[in-house]
Amino acid sequence: KVKLVVSDAAGNQSIVQLNVKLNPAKFRPGADALPLYDAFFSYKSPNSFHAQGIDIDIPEGALYDDLYFTYGASEPLPGSYSPLHQISNEKVPVHLYYRLAIEPAHLPDRLKGKATIAQYEGNNTYTCLGGTWEGNSLVARTRNFGAFCILVDTIKPVISPMNFSS
């Protein structure tokens, strides 16, 4: 059912109601039509998505509603060791932790122990999730959608006194 309400500045209003039905046999998207989503995820069941360099496993009950899942990958950000993986939309809430596995690109063996999956927040800001190696993939658990990549932490921590004086 479609309800179309049109009004003007003086408050005059016209309303039209009609039923619309799609006949799939007659629906033919144009050659330039883009897919609107990459997968359909039901909140009632476990869901998985696999693409080049990434695996996502979402348990049953982790989503609040059905999701038309979208995914995209872009070139690695400076200092990262994987493409930037855009997983759905960061505004979509996730109730339970899900498994995120990312394969690195050109990560030297000497840095494997310092690698972490990080969520890109914009403006060169990241939130690190940590991770453990399972085969060739770094795996972490998160309750967020958004943009993720692999970074390495090579900066030693600094210990400085807070309440001591000479």
PDB file of N, CA, C and O in Angstrom, residues 117-155:
ATOM      1  N   ILE A 117      43.670  -6.433  14.904  1.00  0.00           N
ATOM      2  CA  ILE A 117      42.575  -5.943  14.063  1.00  0.00           C
ATOM      3  C   ILE A 117      42.123  -4.627  14.678  1.00  0.00           C
ATOM      4  O   ILE A 117      41.959  -4.519  15.894  1.00  0.00           O
ATOM      5  N   ALA A 118      41.941  -3.622  13.831  1.00  0.00           N
ATOM      6  CA  ALA A 118      41.563  -2.301  14.315  1.00  0.00           C
ATOM      7  C   ALA A 118      40.337  -1.809  13.554  1.00  0.00           C
ATOM      8  O   ALA A 118      40.208  -2.045  12.353  1.00  0.00           O
ATOM      9  N   GLN A 119      39.463  -1.124  14.272  1.00  0.00           N
ATOM     10  CA  GLN A 119      38.318  -0.473  13.629  1.00  0.00           C
ATOM     11  C   GLN A 119      38.712   0.964  13.337  1.00  0.00           C
ATOM     12  O   GLN A 119      39.143   1.700  14.235  1.00  0.00           O
ATOM     13  N   TYR A 120      38.567   1.369  12.089  1.00  0.00           N
ATOM     14  CA  TYR A 120      38.908   2.727  11.667  1.00  0.00           C
ATOM     15  C   TYR A 120      37.756   3.653  12.012  1.00  0.00           C
ATOM     16  O   TYR A 120      36.628   3.441  11.591  1.00  0.00           O
ATOM     17  N   GLU A 121      38.046   4.687  12.810  1.00  0.00           N
ATOM     18  CA  GLU A 121      37.023   5.624  13.266  1.00  0.00           C
ATOM     19  C   GLU A 121      37.015   6.908  12.447  1.00  0.00           C
ATOM     20  O   GLU A 121      36.174   7.772  12.658  1.00  0.00           O
ATOM     21  N   GLY A 122      37.968   7.072  11.528  1.00  0.00           N
ATOM     22  CA  GLY A 122      38.098   8.304  10.744  1.00  0.00           C
ATOM     23  C   GLY A 122      39.181   9.187  11.339  1.00  0.00           C
ATOM     24  O   GLY A 122      39.599   9.029  12.486  1.00  0.00           O
ATOM     25  N   ASN A 123      39.658  10.139  10.551  1.00  0.00           N
ATOM     26  CA  ASN A 123      40.692  11.090  11.001  1.00  0.00           C
ATOM     27  C   ASN A 123      41.905  10.402  11.611  1.00  0.00           C
ATOM     28  O   ASN A 123      42.418  10.829  12.646  1.00  0.00           O
ATOM     29  N   ASN A 124      42.342   9.318  11.002  1.00  0.00           N
ATOM     30  CA  ASN A 124      43.513   8.565  11.449  1.00  0.00           C
ATOM     31  C   ASN A 124      43.372   8.063  12.893  1.00  0.00           C
ATOM     32  O   ASN A 124      44.338   7.960  13.629  1.00  0.00           O
ATOM     33  N   THR A 125      42.142   7.746  13.292  1.00  0.00           N
ATOM     34  CA  THR A 125      41.851   7.245  14.635  1.00  0.00           C
ATOM     35  C   THR A 125      41.348   5.802  14.531  1.00  0.00           C
ATOM     36  O   THR A 125      40.522   5.492  13.676  1.00  0.00           O
ATOM     37  N   TYR A 126      41.859   4.949  15.412  1.00  0.00           N
ATOM     38  CA  TYR A 126      41.511   3.533  15.402  1.00  0.00           C
ATOM     39  C   TYR A 126      41.150   3.060  16.806  1.00  0.00           C
ATOM     40  O   TYR A 126      41.642   3.603  17.787  1.00  0.00           O
ATOM     41  N   THR A 127      40.332   2.018  16.876  1.00  0.00           N
ATOM     42  CA  THR A 127      40.086   1.284  18.105  1.00  0.00           C
ATOM     43  C   THR A 127      40.598  -0.130  17.874  1.00  0.00           C
ATOM     44  O   THR A 127      40.139  -0.809  16.951  1.00  0.00           O
ATOM     45  N   CYS A 128      41.554  -0.562  18.688  1.00  0.00           N
ATOM     46  CA  CYS A 128      42.160  -1.881  18.497  1.00  0.00           C
ATOM     47  C   CYS A 128      41.343  -2.961  19.192  1.00  0.00           C
ATOM     48  O   CYS A 128      40.904  -2.794  20.322  1.00  0.00           O
ATOM     49  N   LEU A 129      41.142  -4.072  18.474  1.00  0.00           N
ATOM     50  CA  LEU A 129      40.369  -5.197  18.993  1.00  0.00           C
ATOM     51  C   LEU A 129      41.246  -6.346  19.473  1.00  0.00           C
ATOM     52  O   LEU A 129      40.752  -7.284  20.075  1.00  0.00           O
ATOM     53  N   GLY A 130      42.526  -6.303  19.142  1.00  0.00           N
ATOM     54  CA  GLY A 130      43.405  -7.424  19.446  1.00  0.00           C
ATOM     55  C   GLY A 130      43.255  -8.481  18.367  1.00  0.00           C
ATOM     56  O   GLY A 130      42.879  -8.191  17.235  1.00  0.00           O
ATOM     57  N   GLY A 131      43.498  -9.719  18.718  1.00  0.00           N
ATOM     58  CA  GLY A 131      43.343 -10.797  17.755  1.00  0.00           C
ATOM     59  C   GLY A 131      44.296 -11.936  18.025  1.00  0.00           C
ATOM     60  O   GLY A 131      45.330 -11.763  18.670  1.00  0.00           O
ATOM     61  N   THR A 132      43.912 -13.098  17.539  1.00  0.00           N
ATOM     62  CA  THR A 132      44.760 -14.284  17.613  1.00  0.00           C
ATOM     63  C   THR A 132      44.848 -14.870  16.213  1.00  0.00           C
ATOM     64  O   THR A 132      43.925 -14.724  15.404  1.00  0.00           O
ATOM     65  N   TRP A 133      45.940 -15.537  15.947  1.00  0.00           N
ATOM     66  CA  TRP A 133      46.142 -16.122  14.626  1.00  0.00           C
ATOM     67  C   TRP A 133      45.479 -17.484  14.535  1.00  0.00           C
ATOM     68  O   TRP A 133      45.640 -18.323  15.410  1.00  0.00           O
ATOM     69  N   GLU A 134      44.707 -17.669  13.474  1.00  0.00           N
ATOM     70  CA  GLU A 134      44.137 -18.967  13.105  1.00  0.00           C
ATOM     71  C   GLU A 134      44.526 -19.195  11.663  1.00  0.00           C
ATOM     72  O   GLU A 134      43.933 -18.612  10.752  1.00  0.00           O
ATOM     73  N   GLY A 135      45.550 -20.000  11.464  1.00  0.00           N
ATOM     74  CA  GLY A 135      46.070 -20.199  10.115  1.00  0.00           C
ATOM     75  C   GLY A 135      46.654 -18.898   9.598  1.00  0.00           C
ATOM     76  O   GLY A 135      47.480 -18.272  10.256  1.00  0.00           O
ATOM     77  N   ASN A 136      46.210 -18.474   8.418  1.00  0.00           N
ATOM     78  CA  ASN A 136      46.716 -17.246   7.813  1.00  0.00           C
ATOM     79  C   ASN A 136      45.894 -16.012   8.167  1.00  0.00           C
ATOM     80  O   ASN A 136      46.133 -14.941   7.616  1.00  0.00           O
ATOM     81  N   SER A 137      44.916 -16.146   9.035  1.00  0.00           N
ATOM     82  CA  SER A 137      44.022 -15.032   9.369  1.00  0.00           C
ATOM     83  C   SER A 137      44.186 -14.593  10.810  1.00  0.00           C
ATOM     84  O   SER A 137      44.402 -15.405  11.701  1.00  0.00           O
ATOM     85  N   LEU A 138      44.048 -13.289  11.013  1.00  0.00           N
ATOM     86  CA  LEU A 138      43.996 -12.719  12.350  1.00  0.00           C
ATOM     87  C   LEU A 138      42.516 -12.633  12.734  1.00  0.00           C
ATOM     88  O   LEU A 138      41.699 -12.132  11.951  1.00  0.00           O
ATOM     89  N   VAL A 139      42.163 -13.153  13.897  1.00  0.00           N
ATOM     90  CA  VAL A 139      40.761 -13.289  14.285  1.00  0.00           C
ATOM     91  C   VAL A 139      40.502 -12.499  15.569  1.00  0.00           C
ATOM     92  O   VAL A 139      41.277 -12.567  16.527  1.00  0.00           O
ATOM     93  N   ALA A 140      39.399 -11.755  15.573  1.00  0.00           N
ATOM     94  CA  ALA A 140      38.969 -11.015  16.756  1.00  0.00           C
ATOM     95  C   ALA A 140      37.453 -11.134  16.874  1.00  0.00           C
ATOM     96  O   ALA A 140      36.770 -11.568  15.944  1.00  0.00           O
ATOM     97  N   ARG A 141      36.954 -10.739  18.039  1.00  0.00           N
ATOM     98  CA  ARG A 141      35.503 -10.698  18.271  1.00  0.00           C
ATOM     99  C   ARG A 141      35.112  -9.249  18.457  1.00  0.00           C
ATOM    100  O   ARG A 141      35.824  -8.485  19.113  1.00  0.00           O
ATOM    101  N   THR A 142      33.973  -8.863  17.882  1.00  0.00           N
ATOM    102  CA  THR A 142      33.497  -7.499  18.018  1.00  0.00           C
ATOM    103  C   THR A 142      31.977  -7.478  18.025  1.00  0.00           C
ATOM    104  O   THR A 142      31.341  -8.424  17.560  1.00  0.00           O
ATOM    105  N   ARG A 143      31.429  -6.390  18.532  1.00  0.00           N
ATOM    106  CA  ARG A 143      29.982  -6.161  18.490  1.00  0.00           C
ATOM    107  C   ARG A 143      29.683  -4.931  17.648  1.00  0.00           C
ATOM    108  O   ARG A 143      28.623  -4.325  17.808  1.00  0.00           O
ATOM    109  N   ASN A 144      30.608  -4.566  16.782  1.00  0.00           N
ATOM    110  CA  ASN A 144      30.427  -3.385  15.942  1.00  0.00           C
ATOM    111  C   ASN A 144      30.554  -3.739  14.473  1.00  0.00           C
ATOM    112  O   ASN A 144      31.325  -4.623  14.104  1.00  0.00           O
ATOM    113  N   PHE A 145      29.812  -3.023  13.661  1.00  0.00           N
ATOM    114  CA  PHE A 145      30.057  -3.005  12.230  1.00  0.00           C
ATOM    115  C   PHE A 145      30.827  -1.720  11.936  1.00  0.00           C
ATOM    116  O   PHE A 145      30.911  -0.826  12.772  1.00  0.00           O
ATOM    117  N   GLY A 146      31.406  -1.626  10.757  1.00  0.00           N
ATOM    118  CA  GLY A 146      32.183  -0.444  10.391  1.00  0.00           C
ATOM    119  C   GLY A 146      33.347  -0.845   9.511  1.00  0.00           C
ATOM    120  O   GLY A 146      33.309  -1.865   8.822  1.00  0.00           O
ATOM    121  N   ALA A 147      34.409  -0.046   9.538  1.00  0.00           N
ATOM    122  CA  ALA A 147      35.592  -0.267   8.707  1.00  0.00           C
ATOM    123  C   ALA A 147      36.707  -0.880   9.554  1.00  0.00           C
ATOM    124  O   ALA A 147      37.033  -0.352  10.622  1.00  0.00           O
ATOM    125  N   PHE A 148      37.306  -1.984   9.071  1.00  0.00           N
ATOM    126  CA  PHE A 148      38.310  -2.718   9.829  1.00  0.00           C
ATOM    127  C   PHE A 148      39.530  -3.012   8.963  1.00  0.00           C
ATOM    128  O   PHE A 148      39.414  -3.216   7.747  1.00  0.00           O
ATOM    129  N   CYS A 149      40.694  -3.078   9.604  1.00  0.00           N
ATOM    130  CA  CYS A 149      41.939  -3.432   8.911  1.00  0.00           C
ATOM    131  C   CYS A 149      42.904  -4.033   9.936  1.00  0.00           C
ATOM    132  O   CYS A 149      42.597  -4.104  11.128  1.00  0.00           O
ATOM    133  N   ILE A 150      44.071  -4.439   9.463  1.00  0.00           N
ATOM    134  CA  ILE A 150      45.119  -4.946  10.344  1.00  0.00           C
ATOM    135  C   ILE A 150      46.187  -3.872  10.497  1.00  0.00           C
ATOM    136  O   ILE A 150      46.676  -3.322   9.509  1.00  0.00           O
ATOM    137  N   LEU A 151      46.525  -3.569  11.747  1.00  0.00           N
ATOM    138  CA  LEU A 151      47.612  -2.659  12.090  1.00  0.00           C
ATOM    139  C   LEU A 151      48.620  -3.414  12.938  1.00  0.00           C
ATOM    140  O   LEU A 151      48.321  -4.507  13.439  1.00  0.00           O
ATOM    141  N   VAL A 152      49.794  -2.834  13.142  1.00  0.00           N
ATOM    142  CA  VAL A 152      50.765  -3.393  14.076  1.00  0.00           C
ATOM    143  C   VAL A 152      51.086  -2.342  15.130  1.00  0.00           C
ATOM    144  O   VAL A 152      51.084  -1.143  14.847  1.00  0.00           O
ATOM    145  N   ASP A 153      51.319  -2.814  16.346  1.00  0.00           N
ATOM    146  CA  ASP A 153      51.679  -1.937  17.453  1.00  0.00           C
ATOM    147  C   ASP A 153      53.147  -2.170  17.766  1.00  0.00           C
ATOM    148  O   ASP A 153      53.505  -3.178  18.365  1.00  0.00           O
ATOM    149  N   THR A 154      53.993  -1.223  17.366  1.00  0.00           N
ATOM    150  CA  THR A 154      55.439  -1.351  17.595  1.00  0.00           C
ATOM    151  C   THR A 154      55.951  -0.301  18.582  1.00  0.00           C
ATOM    152  O   THR A 154      57.148  -0.217  18.817  1.00  0.00           O
ATOM    153  N   ILE A 155      55.063   0.490  19.160  1.00  0.00           N
ATOM    154  CA  ILE A 155      55.475   1.545  20.085  1.00  0.00           C
ATOM    155  C   ILE A 155      55.490   0.982  21.506  1.00  0.00           C
ATOM    156  O   ILE A 155      54.475   0.478  22.000  1.00  0.00           O
TER     157      ILE A 155
END
